[in-house]
PDB file of C-alpha atoms in Angstrom:
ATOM      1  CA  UNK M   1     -25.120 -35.978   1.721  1.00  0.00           C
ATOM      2  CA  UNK M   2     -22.984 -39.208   2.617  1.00  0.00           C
ATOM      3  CA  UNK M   3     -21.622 -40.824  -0.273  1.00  0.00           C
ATOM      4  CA  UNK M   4     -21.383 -45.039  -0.203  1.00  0.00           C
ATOM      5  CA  UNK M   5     -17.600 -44.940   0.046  1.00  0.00           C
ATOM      6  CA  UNK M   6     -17.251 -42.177   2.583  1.00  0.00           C
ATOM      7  CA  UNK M   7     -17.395 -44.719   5.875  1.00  0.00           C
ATOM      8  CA  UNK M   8     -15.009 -47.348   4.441  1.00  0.00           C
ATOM      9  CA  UNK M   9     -11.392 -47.902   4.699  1.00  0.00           C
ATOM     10  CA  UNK M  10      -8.640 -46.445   1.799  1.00  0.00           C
ATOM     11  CA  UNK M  11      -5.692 -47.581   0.863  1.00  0.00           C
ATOM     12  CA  UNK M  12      -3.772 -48.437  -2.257  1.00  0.00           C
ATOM     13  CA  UNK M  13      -5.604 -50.980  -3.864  1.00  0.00           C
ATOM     14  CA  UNK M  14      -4.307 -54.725  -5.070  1.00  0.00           C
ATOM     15  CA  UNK M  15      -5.234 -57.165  -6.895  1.00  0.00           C
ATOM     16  CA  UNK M  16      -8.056 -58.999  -5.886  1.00  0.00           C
ATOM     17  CA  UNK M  17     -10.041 -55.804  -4.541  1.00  0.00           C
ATOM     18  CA  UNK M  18     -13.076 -54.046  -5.390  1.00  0.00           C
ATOM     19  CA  UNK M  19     -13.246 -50.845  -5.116  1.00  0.00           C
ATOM     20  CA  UNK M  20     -15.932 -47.991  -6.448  1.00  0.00           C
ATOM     21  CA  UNK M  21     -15.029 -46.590 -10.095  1.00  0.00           C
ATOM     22  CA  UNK M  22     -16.611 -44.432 -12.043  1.00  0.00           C
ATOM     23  CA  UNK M  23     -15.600 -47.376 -14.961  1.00  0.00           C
ATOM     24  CA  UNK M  24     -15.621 -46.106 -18.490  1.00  0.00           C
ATOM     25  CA  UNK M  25     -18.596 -46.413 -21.129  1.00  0.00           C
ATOM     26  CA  UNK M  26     -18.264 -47.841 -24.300  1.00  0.00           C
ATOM     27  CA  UNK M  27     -19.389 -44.511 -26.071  1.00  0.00           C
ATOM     28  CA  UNK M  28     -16.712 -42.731 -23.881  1.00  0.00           C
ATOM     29  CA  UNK M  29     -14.388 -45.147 -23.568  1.00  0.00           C
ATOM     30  CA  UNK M  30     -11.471 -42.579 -22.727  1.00  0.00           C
ATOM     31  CA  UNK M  31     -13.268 -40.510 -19.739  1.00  0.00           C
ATOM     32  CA  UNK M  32     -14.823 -41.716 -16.510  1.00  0.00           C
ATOM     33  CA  UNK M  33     -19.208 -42.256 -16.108  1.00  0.00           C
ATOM     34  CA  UNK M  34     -21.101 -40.520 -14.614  1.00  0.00           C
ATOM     35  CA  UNK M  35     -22.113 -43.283 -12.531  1.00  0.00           C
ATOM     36  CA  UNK M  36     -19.613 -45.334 -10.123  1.00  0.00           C
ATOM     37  CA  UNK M  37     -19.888 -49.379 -10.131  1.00  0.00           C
ATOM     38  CA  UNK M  38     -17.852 -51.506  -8.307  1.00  0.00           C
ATOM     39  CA  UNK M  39     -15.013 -53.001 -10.451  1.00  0.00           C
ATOM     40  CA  UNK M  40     -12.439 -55.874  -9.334  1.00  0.00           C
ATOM     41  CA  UNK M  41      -8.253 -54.941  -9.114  1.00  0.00           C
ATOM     42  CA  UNK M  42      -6.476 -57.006 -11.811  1.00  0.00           C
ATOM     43  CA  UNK M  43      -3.673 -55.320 -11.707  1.00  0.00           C
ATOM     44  CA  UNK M  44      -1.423 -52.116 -10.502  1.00  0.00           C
ATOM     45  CA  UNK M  45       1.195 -49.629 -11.519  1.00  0.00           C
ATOM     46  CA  UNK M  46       2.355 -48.665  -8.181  1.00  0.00           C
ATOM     47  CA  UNK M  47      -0.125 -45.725  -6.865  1.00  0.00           C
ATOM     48  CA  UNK M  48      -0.758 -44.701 -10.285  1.00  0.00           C
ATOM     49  CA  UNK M  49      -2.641 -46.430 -12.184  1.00  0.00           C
ATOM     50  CA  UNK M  50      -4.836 -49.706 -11.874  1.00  0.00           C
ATOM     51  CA  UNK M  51      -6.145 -52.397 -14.427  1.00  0.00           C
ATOM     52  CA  UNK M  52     -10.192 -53.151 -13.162  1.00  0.00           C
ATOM     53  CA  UNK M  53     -12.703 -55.378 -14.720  1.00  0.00           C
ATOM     54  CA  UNK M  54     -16.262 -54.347 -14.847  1.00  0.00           C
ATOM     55  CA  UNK M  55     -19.536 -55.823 -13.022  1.00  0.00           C
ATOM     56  CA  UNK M  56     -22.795 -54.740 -13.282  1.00  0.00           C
ATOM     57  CA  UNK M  57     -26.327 -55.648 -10.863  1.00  0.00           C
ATOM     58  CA  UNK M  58     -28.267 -55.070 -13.975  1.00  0.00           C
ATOM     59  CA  UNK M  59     -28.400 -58.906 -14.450  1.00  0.00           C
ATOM     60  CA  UNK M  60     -29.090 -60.756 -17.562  1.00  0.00           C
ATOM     61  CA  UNK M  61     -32.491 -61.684 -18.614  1.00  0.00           C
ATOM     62  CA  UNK M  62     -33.144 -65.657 -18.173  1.00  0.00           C
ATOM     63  CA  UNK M  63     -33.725 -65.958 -21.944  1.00  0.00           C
ATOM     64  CA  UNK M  64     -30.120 -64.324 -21.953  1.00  0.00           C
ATOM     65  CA  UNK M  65     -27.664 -66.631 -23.365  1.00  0.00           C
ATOM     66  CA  UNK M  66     -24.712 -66.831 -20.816  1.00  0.00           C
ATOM     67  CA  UNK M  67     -21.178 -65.663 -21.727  1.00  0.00           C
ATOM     68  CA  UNK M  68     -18.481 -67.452 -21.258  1.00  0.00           C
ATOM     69  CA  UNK M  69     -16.378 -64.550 -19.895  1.00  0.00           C
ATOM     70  CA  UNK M  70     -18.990 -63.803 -16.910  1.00  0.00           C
ATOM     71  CA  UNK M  71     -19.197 -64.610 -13.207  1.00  0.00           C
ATOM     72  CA  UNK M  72     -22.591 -64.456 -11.598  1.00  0.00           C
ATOM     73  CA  UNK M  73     -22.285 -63.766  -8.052  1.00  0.00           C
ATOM     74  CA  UNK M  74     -24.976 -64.214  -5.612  1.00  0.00           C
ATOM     75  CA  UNK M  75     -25.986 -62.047  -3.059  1.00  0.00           C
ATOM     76  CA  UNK M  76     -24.849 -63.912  -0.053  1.00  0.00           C
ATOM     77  CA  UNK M  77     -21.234 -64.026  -1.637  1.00  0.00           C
ATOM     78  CA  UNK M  78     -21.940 -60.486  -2.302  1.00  0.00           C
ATOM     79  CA  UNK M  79     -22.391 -59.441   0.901  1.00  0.00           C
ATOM     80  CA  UNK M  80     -19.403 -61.220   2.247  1.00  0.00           C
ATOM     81  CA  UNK M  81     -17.240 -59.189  -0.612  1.00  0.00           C
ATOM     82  CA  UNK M  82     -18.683 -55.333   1.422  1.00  0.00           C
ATOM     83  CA  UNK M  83     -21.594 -55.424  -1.113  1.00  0.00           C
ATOM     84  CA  UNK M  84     -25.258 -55.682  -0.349  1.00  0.00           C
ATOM     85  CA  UNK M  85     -26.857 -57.058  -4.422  1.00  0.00           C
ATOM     86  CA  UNK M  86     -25.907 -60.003  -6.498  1.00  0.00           C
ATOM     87  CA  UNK M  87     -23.537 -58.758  -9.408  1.00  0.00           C
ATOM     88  CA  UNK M  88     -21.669 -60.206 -12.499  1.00  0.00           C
ATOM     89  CA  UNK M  89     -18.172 -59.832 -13.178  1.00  0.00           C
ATOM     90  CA  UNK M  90     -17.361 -59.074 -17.045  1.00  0.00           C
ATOM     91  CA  UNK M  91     -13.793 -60.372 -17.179  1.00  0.00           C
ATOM     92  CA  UNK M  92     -13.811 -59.067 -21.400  1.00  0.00           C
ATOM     93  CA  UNK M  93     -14.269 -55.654 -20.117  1.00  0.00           C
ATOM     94  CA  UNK M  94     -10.957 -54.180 -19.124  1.00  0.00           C
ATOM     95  CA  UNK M  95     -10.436 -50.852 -18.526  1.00  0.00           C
ATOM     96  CA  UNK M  96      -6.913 -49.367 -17.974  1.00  0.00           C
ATOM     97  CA  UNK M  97      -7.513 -46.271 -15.293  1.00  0.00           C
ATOM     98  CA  UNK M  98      -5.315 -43.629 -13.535  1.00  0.00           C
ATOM     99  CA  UNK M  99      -5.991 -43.461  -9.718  1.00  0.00           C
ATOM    100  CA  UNK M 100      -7.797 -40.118  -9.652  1.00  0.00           C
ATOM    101  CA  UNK M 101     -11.115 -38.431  -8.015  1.00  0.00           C
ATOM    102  CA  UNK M 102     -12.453 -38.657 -11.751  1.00  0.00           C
ATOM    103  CA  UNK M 103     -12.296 -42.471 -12.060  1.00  0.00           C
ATOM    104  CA  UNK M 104     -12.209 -43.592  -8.404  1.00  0.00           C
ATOM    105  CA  UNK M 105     -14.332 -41.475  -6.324  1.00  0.00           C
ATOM    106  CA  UNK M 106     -12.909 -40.738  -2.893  1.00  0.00           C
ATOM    107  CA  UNK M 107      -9.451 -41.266  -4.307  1.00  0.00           C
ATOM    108  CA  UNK M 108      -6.739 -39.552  -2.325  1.00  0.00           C
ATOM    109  CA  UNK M 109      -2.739 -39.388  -3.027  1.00  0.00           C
ATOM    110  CA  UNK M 110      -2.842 -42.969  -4.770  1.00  0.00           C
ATOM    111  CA  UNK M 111      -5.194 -44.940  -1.887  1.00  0.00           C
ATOM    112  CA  UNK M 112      -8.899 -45.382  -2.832  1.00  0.00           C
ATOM    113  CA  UNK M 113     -12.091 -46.583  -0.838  1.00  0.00           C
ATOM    114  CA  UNK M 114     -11.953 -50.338  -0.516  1.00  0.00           C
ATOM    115  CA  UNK M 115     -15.667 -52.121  -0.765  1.00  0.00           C
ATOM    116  CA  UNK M 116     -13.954 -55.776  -0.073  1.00  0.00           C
ATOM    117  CA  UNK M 117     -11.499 -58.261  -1.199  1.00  0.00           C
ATOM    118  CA  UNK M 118     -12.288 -61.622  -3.893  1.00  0.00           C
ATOM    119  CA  UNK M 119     -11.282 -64.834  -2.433  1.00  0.00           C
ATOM    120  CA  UNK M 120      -8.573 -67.026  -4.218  1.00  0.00           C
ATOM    121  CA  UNK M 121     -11.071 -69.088  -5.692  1.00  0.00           C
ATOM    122  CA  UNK M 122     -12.966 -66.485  -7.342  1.00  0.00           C
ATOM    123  CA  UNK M 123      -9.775 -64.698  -8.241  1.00  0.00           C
ATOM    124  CA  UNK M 124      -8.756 -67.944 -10.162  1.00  0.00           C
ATOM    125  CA  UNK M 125     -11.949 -67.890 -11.884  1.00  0.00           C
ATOM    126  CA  UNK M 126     -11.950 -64.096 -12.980  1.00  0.00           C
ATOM    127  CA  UNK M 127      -8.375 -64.828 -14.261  1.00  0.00           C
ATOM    128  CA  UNK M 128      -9.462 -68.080 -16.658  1.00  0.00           C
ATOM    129  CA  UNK M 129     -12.149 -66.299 -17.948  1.00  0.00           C
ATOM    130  CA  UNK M 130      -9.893 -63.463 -18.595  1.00  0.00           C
ATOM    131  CA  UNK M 131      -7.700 -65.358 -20.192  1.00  0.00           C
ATOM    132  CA  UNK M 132     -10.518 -66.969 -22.218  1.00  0.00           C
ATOM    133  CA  UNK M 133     -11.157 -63.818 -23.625  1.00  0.00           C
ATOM    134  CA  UNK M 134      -8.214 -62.909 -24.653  1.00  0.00           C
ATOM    135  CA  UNK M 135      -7.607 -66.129 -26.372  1.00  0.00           C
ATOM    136  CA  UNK M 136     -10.877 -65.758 -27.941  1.00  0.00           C
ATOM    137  CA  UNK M 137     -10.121 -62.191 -29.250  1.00  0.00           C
ATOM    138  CA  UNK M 138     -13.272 -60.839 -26.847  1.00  0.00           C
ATOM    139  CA  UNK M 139     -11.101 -58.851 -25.199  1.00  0.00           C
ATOM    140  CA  UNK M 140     -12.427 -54.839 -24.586  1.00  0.00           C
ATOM    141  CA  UNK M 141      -9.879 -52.377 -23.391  1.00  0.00           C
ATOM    142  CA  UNK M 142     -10.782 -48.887 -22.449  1.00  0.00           C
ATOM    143  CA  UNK M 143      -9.567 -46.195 -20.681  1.00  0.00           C
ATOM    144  CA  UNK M 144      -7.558 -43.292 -21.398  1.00  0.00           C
ATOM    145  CA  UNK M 145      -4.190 -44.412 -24.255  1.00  0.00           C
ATOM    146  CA  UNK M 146      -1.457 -43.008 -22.289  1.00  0.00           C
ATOM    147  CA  UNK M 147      -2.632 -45.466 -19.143  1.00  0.00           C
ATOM    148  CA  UNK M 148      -3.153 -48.561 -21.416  1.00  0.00           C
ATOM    149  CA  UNK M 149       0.588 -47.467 -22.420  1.00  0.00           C
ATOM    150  CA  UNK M 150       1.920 -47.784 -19.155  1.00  0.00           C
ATOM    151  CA  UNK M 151       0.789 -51.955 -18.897  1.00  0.00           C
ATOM    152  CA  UNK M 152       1.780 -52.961 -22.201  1.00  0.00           C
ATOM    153  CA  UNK M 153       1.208 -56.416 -22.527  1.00  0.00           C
ATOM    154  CA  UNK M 154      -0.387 -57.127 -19.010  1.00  0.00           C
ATOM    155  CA  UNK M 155      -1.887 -60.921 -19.707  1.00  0.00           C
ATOM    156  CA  UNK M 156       1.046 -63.282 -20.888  1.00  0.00           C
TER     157      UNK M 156
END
């Protein structure tokens, strides 16, 4: 069976990327799902280890009030990211990740399956709302403790 990252392009990944993950649950918040989303690069230790924010398809229900630490994305700006479905980016949801086969699927000596890259614009916007949430004390770290370790104090 062909797996969705087995055609595209590895390399280390950077800031700015998205890549497939198999991004932490809340319930497991140490050890990798069982199902892979795409998450956006915030930042990097080297080939090690990566910082990613979490999106999600499942979108929120019109009744839904919006957070202020989202970004809907359509699916035309979707598709022009390497994805095919519109998407939010939850910029509260950080998870702190070594660059492994467990969490990154396809993941090979440090370089990972690259889905597409955020434009500057959007990259701007991911980091205010970041930073929103951090200021606002919504800020959700996961991941295994000994990664986490390794960034510190990340966001100025």
């Amino acid at each position: 069976m062909t797996k969705r990252y087995d055609s595209m392009a590895s390399r280390a990944p950077k800031v700015g990327d998205f890549v497939w993950c198999n991004f932490p649950f809340r319930e497991k918040p140490q050890h990798p799902a069982e199902a892979m989303h795409a998450v956006y690069i915030l930042a990097t230790k080297g080939d090690t280890a990566v910082a990613a924010i979490y999106t999600t398809t499942a979108l929120p229900k019109p009744t839904q009030p919006k957070s202020p630490y989202t970004i809907a994305i359509s699916e035309d700006a979707s598709r022009k990211m390497g994805m095919t479905r519109p998407f939010t980016i939850d910029s509260s949801r950080v998870a702190f990740l070594p660059i492994n086969e467990a969490f990154f699927p396809g993941a090979d000596n440090g370089k990972v399956p690259i889905i597409g890259q955020a434009d500057d614009r959007l990259q701007r916007a991911i980091e205010s709302r970041l930073e929103a949430a951090v200021h606002g004390n919504h800020l959700e770290t996961l991941g295994p403790r000994q990664v986490r370790s390794l960034f510190m104090r990340p966001f100025g």
